[in-house]
mmCIF file of C-alpha atoms in Angstrom:
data_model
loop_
_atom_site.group_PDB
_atom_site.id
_atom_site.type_symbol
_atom_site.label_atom_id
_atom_site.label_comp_id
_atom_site.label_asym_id
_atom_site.label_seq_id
_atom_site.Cartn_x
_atom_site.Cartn_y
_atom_site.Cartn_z
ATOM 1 C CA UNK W 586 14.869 -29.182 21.698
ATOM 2 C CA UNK W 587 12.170 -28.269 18.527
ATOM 3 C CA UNK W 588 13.492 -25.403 16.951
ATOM 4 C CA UNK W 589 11.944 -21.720 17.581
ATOM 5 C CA UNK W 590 9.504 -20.983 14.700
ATOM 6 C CA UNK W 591 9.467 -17.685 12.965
ATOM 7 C CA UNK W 592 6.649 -14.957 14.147
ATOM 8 C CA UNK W 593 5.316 -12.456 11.824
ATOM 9 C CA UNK W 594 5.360 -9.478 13.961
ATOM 10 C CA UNK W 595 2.721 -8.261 12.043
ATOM 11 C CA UNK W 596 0.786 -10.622 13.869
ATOM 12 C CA UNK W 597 0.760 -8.556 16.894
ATOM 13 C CA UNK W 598 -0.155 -5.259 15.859
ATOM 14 C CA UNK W 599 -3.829 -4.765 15.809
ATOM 15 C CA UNK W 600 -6.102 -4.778 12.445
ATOM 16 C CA UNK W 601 -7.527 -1.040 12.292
ATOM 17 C CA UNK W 602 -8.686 -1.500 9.197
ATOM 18 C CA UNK W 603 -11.246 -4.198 10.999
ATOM 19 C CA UNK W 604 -12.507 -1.537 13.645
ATOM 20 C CA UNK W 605 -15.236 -0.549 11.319
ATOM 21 C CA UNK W 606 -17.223 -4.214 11.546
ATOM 22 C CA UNK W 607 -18.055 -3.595 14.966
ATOM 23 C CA UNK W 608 -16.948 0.036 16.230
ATOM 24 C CA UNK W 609 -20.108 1.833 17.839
ATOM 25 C CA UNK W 610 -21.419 3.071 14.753
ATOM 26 C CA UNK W 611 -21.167 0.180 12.468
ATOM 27 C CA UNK W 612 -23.914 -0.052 11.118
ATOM 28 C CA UNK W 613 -23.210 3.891 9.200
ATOM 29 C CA UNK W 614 -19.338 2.268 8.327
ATOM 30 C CA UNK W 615 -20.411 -0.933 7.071
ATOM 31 C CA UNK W 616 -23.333 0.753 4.499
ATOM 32 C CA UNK W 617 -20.940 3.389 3.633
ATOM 33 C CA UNK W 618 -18.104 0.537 2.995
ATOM 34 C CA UNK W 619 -20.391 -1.553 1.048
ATOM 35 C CA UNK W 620 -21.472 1.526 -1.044
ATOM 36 C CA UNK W 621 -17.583 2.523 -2.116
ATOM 37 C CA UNK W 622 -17.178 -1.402 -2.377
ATOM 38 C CA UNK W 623 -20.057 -1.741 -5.240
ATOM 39 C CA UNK W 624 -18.578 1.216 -6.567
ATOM 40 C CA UNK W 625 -15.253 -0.426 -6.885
ATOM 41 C CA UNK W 626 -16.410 -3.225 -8.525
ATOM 42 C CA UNK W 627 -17.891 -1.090 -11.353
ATOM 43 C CA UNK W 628 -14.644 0.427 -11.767
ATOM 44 C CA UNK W 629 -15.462 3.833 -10.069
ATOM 45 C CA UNK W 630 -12.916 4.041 -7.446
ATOM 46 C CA UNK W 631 -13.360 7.459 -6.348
ATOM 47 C CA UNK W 632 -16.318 9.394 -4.546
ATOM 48 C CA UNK W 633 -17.101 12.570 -2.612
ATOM 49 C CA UNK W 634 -18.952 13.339 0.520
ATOM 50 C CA UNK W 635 -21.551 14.682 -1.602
ATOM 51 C CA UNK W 636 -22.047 11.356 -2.890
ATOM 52 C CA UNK W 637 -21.682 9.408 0.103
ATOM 53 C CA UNK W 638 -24.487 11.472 1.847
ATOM 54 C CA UNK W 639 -26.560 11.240 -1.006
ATOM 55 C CA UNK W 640 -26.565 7.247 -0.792
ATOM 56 C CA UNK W 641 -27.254 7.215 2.972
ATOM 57 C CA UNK W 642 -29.969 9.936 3.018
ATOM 58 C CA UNK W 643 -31.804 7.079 0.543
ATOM 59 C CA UNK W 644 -32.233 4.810 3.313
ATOM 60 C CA UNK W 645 -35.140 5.656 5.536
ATOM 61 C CA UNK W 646 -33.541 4.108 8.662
ATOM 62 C CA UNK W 647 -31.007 6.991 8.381
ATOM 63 C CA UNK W 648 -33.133 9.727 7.831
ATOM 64 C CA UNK W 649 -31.503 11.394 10.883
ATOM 65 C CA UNK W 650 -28.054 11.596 8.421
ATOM 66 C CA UNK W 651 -26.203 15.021 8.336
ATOM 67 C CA UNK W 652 -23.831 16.581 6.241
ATOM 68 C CA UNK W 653 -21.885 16.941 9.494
ATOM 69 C CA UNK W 654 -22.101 13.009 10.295
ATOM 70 C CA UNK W 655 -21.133 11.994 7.246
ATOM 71 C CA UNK W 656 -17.811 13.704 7.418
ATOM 72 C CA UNK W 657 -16.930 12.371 10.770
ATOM 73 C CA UNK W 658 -17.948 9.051 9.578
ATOM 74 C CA UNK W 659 -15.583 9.519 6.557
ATOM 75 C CA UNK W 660 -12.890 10.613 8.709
ATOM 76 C CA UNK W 661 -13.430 7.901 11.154
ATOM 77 C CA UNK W 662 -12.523 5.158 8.225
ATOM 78 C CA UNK W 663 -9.881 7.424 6.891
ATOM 79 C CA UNK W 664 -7.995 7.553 10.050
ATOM 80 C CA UNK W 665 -8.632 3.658 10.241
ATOM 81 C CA UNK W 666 -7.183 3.565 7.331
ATOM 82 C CA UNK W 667 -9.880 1.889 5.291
ATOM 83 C CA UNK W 668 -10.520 5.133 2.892
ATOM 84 C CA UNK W 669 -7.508 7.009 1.893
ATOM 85 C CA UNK W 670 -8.604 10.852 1.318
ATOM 86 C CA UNK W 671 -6.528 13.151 -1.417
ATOM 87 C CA UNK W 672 -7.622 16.735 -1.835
ATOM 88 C CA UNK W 673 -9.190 17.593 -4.786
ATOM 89 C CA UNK W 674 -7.540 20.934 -6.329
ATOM 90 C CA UNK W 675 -8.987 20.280 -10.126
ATOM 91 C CA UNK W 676 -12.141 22.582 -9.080
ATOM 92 C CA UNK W 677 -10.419 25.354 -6.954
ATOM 93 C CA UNK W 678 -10.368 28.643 -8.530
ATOM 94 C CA UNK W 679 -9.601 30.847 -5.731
ATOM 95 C CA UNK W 680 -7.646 30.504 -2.656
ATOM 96 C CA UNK W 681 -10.864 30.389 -0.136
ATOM 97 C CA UNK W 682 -11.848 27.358 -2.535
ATOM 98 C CA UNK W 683 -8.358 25.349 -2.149
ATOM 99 C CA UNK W 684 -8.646 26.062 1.810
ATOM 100 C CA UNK W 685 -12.088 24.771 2.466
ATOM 101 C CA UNK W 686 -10.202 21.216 1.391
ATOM 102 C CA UNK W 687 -12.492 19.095 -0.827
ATOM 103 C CA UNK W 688 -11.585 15.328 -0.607
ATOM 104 C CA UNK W 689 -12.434 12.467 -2.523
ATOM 105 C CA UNK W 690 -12.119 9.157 -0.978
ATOM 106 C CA UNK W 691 -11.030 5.435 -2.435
ATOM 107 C CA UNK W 692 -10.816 2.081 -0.772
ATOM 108 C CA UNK W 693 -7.820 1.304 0.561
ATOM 109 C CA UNK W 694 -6.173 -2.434 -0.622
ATOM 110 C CA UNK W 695 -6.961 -3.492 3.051
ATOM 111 C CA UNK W 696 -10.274 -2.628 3.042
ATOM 112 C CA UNK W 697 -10.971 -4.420 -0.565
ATOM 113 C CA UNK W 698 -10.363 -7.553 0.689
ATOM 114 C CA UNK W 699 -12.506 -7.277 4.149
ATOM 115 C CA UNK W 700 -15.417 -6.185 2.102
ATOM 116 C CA UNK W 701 -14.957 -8.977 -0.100
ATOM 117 C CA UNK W 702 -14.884 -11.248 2.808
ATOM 118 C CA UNK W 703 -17.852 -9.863 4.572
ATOM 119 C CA UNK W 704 -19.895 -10.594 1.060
ATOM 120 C CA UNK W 705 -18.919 -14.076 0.792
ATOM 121 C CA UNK W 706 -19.902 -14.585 4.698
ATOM 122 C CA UNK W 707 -23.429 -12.770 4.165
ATOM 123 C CA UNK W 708 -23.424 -15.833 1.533
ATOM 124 C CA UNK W 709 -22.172 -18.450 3.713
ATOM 125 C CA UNK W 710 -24.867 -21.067 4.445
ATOM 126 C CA UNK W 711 -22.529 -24.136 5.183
ATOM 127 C CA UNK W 712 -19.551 -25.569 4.184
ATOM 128 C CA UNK W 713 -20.056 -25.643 0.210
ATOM 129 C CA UNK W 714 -17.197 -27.111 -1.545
ATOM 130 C CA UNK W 715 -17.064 -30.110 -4.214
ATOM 131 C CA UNK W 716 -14.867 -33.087 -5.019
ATOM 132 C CA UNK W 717 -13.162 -32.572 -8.258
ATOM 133 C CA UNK W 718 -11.056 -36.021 -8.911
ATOM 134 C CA UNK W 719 -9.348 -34.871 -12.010
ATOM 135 C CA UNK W 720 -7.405 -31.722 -9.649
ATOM 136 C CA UNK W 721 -5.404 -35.077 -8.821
ATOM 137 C CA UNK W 722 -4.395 -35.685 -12.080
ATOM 138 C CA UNK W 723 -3.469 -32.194 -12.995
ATOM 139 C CA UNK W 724 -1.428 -31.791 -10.176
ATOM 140 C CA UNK W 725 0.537 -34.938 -11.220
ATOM 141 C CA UNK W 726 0.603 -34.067 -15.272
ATOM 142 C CA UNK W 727 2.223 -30.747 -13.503
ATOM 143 C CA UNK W 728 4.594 -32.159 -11.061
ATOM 144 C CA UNK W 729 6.219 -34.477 -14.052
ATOM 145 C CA UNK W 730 6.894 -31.170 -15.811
ATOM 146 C CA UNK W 731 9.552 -30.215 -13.100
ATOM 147 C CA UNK W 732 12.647 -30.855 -15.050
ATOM 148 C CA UNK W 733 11.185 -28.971 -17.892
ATOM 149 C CA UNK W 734 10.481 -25.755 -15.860
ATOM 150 C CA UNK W 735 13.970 -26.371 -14.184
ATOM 151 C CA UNK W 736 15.484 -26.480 -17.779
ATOM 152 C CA UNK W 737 13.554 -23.576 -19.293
ATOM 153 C CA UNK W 738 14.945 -20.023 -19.959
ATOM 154 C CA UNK W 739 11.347 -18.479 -19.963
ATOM 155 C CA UNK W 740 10.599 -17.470 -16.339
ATOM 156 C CA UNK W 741 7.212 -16.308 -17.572
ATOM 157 C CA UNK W 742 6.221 -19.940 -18.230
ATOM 158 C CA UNK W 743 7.597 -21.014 -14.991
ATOM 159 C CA UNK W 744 5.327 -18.422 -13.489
ATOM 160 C CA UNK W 745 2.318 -19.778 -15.121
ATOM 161 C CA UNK W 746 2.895 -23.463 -14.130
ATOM 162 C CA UNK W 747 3.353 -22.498 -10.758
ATOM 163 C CA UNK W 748 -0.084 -20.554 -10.597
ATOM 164 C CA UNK W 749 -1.661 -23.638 -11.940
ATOM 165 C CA UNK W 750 -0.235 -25.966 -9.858
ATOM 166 C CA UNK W 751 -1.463 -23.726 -6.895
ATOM 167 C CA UNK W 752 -4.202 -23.008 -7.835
ATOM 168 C CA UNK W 753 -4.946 -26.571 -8.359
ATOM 169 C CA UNK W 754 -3.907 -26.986 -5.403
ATOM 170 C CA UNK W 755 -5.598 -24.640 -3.415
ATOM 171 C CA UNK W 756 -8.843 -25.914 -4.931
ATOM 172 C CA UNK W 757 -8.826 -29.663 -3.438
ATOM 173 C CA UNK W 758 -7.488 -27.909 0.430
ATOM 174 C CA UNK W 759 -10.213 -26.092 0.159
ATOM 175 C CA UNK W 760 -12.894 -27.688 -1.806
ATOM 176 C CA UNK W 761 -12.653 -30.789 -0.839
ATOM 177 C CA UNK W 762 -11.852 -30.220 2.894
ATOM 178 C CA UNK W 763 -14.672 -28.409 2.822
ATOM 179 C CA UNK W 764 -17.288 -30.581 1.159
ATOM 180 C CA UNK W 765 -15.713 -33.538 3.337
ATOM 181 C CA UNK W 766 -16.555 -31.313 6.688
ATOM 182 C CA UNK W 767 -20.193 -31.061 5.359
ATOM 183 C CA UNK W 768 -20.835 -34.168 5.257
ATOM 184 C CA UNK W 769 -19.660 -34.810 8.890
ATOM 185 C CA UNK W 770 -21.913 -32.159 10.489
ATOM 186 C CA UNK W 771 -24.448 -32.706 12.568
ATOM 187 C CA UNK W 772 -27.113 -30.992 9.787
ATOM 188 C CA UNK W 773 -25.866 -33.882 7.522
ATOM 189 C CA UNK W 774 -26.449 -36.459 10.022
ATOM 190 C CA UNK W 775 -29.750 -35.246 10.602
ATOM 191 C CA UNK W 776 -31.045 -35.291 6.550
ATOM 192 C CA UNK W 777 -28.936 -38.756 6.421
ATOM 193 C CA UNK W 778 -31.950 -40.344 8.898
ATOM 194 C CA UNK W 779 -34.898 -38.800 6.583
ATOM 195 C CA UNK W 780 -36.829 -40.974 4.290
ATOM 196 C CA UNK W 781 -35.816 -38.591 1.757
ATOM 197 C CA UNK W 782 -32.267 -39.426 1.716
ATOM 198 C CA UNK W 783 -32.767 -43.085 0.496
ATOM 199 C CA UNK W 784 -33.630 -41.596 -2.651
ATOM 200 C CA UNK W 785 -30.404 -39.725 -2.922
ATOM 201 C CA UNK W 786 -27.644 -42.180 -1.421
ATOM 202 C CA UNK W 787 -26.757 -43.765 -4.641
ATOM 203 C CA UNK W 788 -25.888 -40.648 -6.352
ATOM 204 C CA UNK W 789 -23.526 -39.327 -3.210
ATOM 205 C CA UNK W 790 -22.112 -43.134 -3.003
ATOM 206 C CA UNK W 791 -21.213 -42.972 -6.528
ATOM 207 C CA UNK W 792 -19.852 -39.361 -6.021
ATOM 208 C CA UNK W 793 -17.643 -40.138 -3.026
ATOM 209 C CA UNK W 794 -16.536 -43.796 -4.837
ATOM 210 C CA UNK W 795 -15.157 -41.761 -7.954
ATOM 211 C CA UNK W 796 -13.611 -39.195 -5.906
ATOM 212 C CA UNK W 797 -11.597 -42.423 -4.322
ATOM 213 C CA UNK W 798 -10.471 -44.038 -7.153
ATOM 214 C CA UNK W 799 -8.428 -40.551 -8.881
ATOM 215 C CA UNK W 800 -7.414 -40.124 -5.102
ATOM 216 C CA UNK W 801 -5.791 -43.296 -4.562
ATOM 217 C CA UNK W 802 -4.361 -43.708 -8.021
ATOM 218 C CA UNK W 803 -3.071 -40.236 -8.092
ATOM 219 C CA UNK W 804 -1.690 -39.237 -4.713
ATOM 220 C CA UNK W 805 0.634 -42.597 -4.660
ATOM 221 C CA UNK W 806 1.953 -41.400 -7.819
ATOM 222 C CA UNK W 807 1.842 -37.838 -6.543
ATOM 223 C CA UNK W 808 3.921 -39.036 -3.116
ATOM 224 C CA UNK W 809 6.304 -41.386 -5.554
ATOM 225 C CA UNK W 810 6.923 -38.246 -7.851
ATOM 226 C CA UNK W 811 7.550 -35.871 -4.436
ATOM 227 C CA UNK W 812 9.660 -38.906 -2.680
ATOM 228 C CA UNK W 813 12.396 -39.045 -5.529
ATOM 229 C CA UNK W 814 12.452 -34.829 -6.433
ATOM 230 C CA UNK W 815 16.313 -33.990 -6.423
ATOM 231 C CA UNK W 816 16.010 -30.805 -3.499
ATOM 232 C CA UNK W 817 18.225 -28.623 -6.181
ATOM 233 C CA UNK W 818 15.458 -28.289 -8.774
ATOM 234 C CA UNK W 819 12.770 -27.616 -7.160
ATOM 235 C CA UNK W 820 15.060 -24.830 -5.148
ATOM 236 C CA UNK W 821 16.121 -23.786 -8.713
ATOM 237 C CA UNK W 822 12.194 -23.080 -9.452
ATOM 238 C CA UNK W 823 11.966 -21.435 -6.945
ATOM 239 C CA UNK W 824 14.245 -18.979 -7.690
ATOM 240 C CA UNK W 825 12.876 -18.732 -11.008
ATOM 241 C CA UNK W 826 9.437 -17.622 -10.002
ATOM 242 C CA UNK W 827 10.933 -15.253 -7.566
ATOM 243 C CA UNK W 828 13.039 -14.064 -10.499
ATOM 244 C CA UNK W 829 9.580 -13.830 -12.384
ATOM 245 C CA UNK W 830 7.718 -11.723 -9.236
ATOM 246 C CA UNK W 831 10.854 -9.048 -8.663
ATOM 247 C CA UNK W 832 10.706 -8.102 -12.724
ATOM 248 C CA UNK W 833 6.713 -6.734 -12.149
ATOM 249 C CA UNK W 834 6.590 -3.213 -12.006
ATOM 250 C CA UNK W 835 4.913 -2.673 -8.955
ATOM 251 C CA UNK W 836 4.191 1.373 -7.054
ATOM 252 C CA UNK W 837 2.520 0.235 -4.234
ATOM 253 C CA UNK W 838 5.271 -2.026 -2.500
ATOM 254 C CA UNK W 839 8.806 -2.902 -2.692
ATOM 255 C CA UNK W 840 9.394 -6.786 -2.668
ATOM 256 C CA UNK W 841 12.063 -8.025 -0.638
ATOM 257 C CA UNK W 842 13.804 -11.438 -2.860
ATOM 258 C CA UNK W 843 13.625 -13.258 0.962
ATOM 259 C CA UNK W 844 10.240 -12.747 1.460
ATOM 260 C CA UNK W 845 8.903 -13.992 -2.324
ATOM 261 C CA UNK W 846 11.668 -17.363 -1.472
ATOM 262 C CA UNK W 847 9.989 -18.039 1.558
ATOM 263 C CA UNK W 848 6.045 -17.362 0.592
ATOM 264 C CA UNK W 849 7.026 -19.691 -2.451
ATOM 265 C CA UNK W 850 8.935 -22.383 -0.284
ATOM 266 C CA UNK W 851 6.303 -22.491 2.143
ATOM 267 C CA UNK W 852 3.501 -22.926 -0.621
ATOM 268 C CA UNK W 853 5.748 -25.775 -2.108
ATOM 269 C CA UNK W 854 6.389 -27.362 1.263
ATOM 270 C CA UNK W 855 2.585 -27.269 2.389
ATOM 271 C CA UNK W 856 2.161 -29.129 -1.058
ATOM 272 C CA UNK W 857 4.512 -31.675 -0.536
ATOM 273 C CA UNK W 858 3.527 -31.946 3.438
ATOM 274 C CA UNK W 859 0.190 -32.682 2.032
ATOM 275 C CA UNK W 860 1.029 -35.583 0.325
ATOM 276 C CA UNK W 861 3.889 -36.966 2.214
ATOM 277 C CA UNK W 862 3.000 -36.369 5.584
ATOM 278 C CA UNK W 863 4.245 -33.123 8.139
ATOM 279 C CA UNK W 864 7.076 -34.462 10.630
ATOM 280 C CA UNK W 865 6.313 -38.493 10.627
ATOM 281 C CA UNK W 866 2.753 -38.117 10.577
ATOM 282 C CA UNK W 867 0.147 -39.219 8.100
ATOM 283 C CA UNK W 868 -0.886 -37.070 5.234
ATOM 284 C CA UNK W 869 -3.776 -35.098 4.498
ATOM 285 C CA UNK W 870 -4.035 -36.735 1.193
ATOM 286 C CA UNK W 871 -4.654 -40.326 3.475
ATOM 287 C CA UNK W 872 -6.856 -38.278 6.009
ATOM 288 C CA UNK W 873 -8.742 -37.351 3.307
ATOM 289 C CA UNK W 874 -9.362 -40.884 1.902
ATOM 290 C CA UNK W 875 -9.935 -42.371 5.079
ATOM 291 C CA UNK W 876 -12.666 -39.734 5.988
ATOM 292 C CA UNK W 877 -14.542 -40.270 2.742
ATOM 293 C CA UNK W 878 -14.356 -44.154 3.427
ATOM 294 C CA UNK W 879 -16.099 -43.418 6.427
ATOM 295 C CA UNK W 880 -18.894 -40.820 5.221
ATOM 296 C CA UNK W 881 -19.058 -43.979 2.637
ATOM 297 C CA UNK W 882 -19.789 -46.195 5.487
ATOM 298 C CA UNK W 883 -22.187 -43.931 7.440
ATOM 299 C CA UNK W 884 -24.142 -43.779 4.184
ATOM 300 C CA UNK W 885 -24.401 -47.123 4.000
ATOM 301 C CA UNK W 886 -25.513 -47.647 7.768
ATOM 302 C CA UNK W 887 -28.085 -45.184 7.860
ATOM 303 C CA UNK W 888 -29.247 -46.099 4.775
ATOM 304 C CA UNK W 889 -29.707 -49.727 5.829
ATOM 305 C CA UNK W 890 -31.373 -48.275 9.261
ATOM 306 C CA UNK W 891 -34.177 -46.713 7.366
ATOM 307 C CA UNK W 892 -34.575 -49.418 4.759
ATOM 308 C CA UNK W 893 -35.571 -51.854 7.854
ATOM 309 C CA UNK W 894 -37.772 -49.424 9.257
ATOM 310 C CA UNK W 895 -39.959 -49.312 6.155
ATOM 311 C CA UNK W 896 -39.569 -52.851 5.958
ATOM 312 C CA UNK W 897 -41.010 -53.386 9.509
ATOM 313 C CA UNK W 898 -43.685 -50.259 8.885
ATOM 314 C CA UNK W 899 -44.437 -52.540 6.198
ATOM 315 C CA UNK W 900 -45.078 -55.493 7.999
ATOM 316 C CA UNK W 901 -46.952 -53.724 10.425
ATOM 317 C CA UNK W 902 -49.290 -52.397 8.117
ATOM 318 C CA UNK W 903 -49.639 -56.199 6.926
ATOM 319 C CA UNK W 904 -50.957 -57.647 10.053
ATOM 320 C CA UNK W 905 -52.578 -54.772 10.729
ATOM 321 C CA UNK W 906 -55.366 -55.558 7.408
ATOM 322 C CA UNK W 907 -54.713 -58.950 8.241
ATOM 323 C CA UNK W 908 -55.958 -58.784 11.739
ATOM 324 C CA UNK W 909 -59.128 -56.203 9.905
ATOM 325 C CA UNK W 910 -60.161 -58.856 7.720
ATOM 326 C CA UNK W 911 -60.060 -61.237 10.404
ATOM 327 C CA UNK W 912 -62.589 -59.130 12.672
ATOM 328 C CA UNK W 913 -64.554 -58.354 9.736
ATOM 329 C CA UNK W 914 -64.909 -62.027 9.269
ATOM 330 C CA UNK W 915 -65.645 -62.701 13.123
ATOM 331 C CA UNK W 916 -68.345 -59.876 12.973
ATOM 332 C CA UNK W 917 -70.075 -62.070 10.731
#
């Protein structure tokens, strides 16, 4: 029998802080979430009603905006959790002032992060991504530095070659995967039959080739490295970096010392699964190499396709002032 997995029960509570994307009046939530966004990002993190209506009234597709909208909309992503509201007592000078209740508003951490999803989707207009070859080498320069970081008193310089590591990473799961995806759609297929694309198949060829060679050199020495790690050090990383995290002052949260171990365990395990293989199977890192050896080959065989259909275009267009001069000559 497999054993049970472990459920975030977080996972089935519902996202309130999403309700605003598509809640009945989303298109008022999203402008006013975008507007306190922008402001965010210039550092001004908190705003009144009076400024909130003043933005919207702008627009002329909400030229119907009220005062009295505005502050249900406001509540509305307050109680959703994706402003949080503190009463402003700095301008009260008498006690009818301090009860009429004057807020000012700031995105929540939540609602940061949705807003700077939405952006990058408005954005999205395929896959993207890029092959970087040299990620492989970093990642193996870093991995031979495990004894050292095991050895090391300074947890702060464990810390840092762990975010590098990630980070480096993070950059070929994503990056790559992605750019490899591209090139398998169906939009790729279609500019891979255009005359155009002859022109430009050398340069993706060459691309894809050198993206090979640093994968194949690098990720057996990657696995090799991985296959003979002693299980104590990298555990004894681990707890340095968690060591690292729990010394941050932090007000906003309280870290539990179980919770850091496993996010960190489960970053270094998807690492290592990625170039050893999850459970038996093959790994990513050989996924990814076979995939690009095919895009490689699908290059190659379109390419060839349209080269022999100038070719015969040619030929047609041969006999075709062949067979001219012919009847010209006949006419005669």
């Amino acid at each position: 029998m497999s054993q049970k997995g472990y459920l975030n029960m977080e996972l089935l509570k519902p996202l309130d802080e999403a309700r605003y994307l598509t809640a009945e009046n989303a298109s008022r939530y999203r402008v006013i979430m975008r507007f306190f966004y922008e402001e965010h990002q210039r550092l001004r993190y908190f705003m009144y009603k009076e400024d909130v209506y003043r933005y919207m009234k702008q627009f002329e597709v909400f030229s119907d905006y009220t005062p009295e909208k505005c502050e249900q909309d406001l509540n509305a992503l307050t109680q959703w959790k994706n402003l949080i509201s503190t009463q402003d007592t700095t301008k009260a000078t008498t006690l009818e002032e301090f009860k009429n209740k004057r807020f000012r508003y700031q995105l929540s951490p939540y609602s940061v992060e949705l807003e700077r999803m939405t952006v990058r989707l408005e954005s999205l207009s395929g896959y993207g991504g890029s092959l970087e070859p040299s990620l492989f080498e970093r990642i193996y320069t870093g991995l031979l530095k495990l004894e050292t970081m095991a050895e090391t008193l300074d947890i702060s310089a464990v810390s840092r070659w762990w975010q590098d590591l990630s980070k480096d990473f993070e950059s070929i799961y994503h990056n790559a995967t992605d750019y490899i995806a591209s090139l398998q759609s169906a939009k790729a297929d279609e500019l891979m039959q255009t005359e155009a694309f002859i022109l430009y198949k050398d340069r993706m060829i060459d691309y894809l080739r050198d993206f090979i060679k640093d994968l194949q050199r690098f990720s057996a020495a990657i696995e090799e490295c991985l296959k003979n790690l002693d299980e104590g050090l990298s555990e004894n990383i681990i707890a340095k970096i968690v060591e690292y995290e729990l010394d941050i002052p932090r007000l906003d949260r309280v870290l539990k010392p179980e919770e850091i171990k496993e996010e960190i365990k489960s970053r270094w395990d998807n690492l290592s699964g990625w170039f050893l293989g999850f459970d038996g199977d093959e790994s990513e890192a050989y996924r990814l190499l076979s995939a690009t050896n095919e895009i490689i080959r699908k290059i190659t065989r379109f390419a060839a396709r349209l080269a022999e259909n100038r070719s015969r275009s040619l030929n047609r267009k041969q006999d075709y002032l062949k067979l001219a001069k012919f009847s010209e000559r006949l006419r005669f």
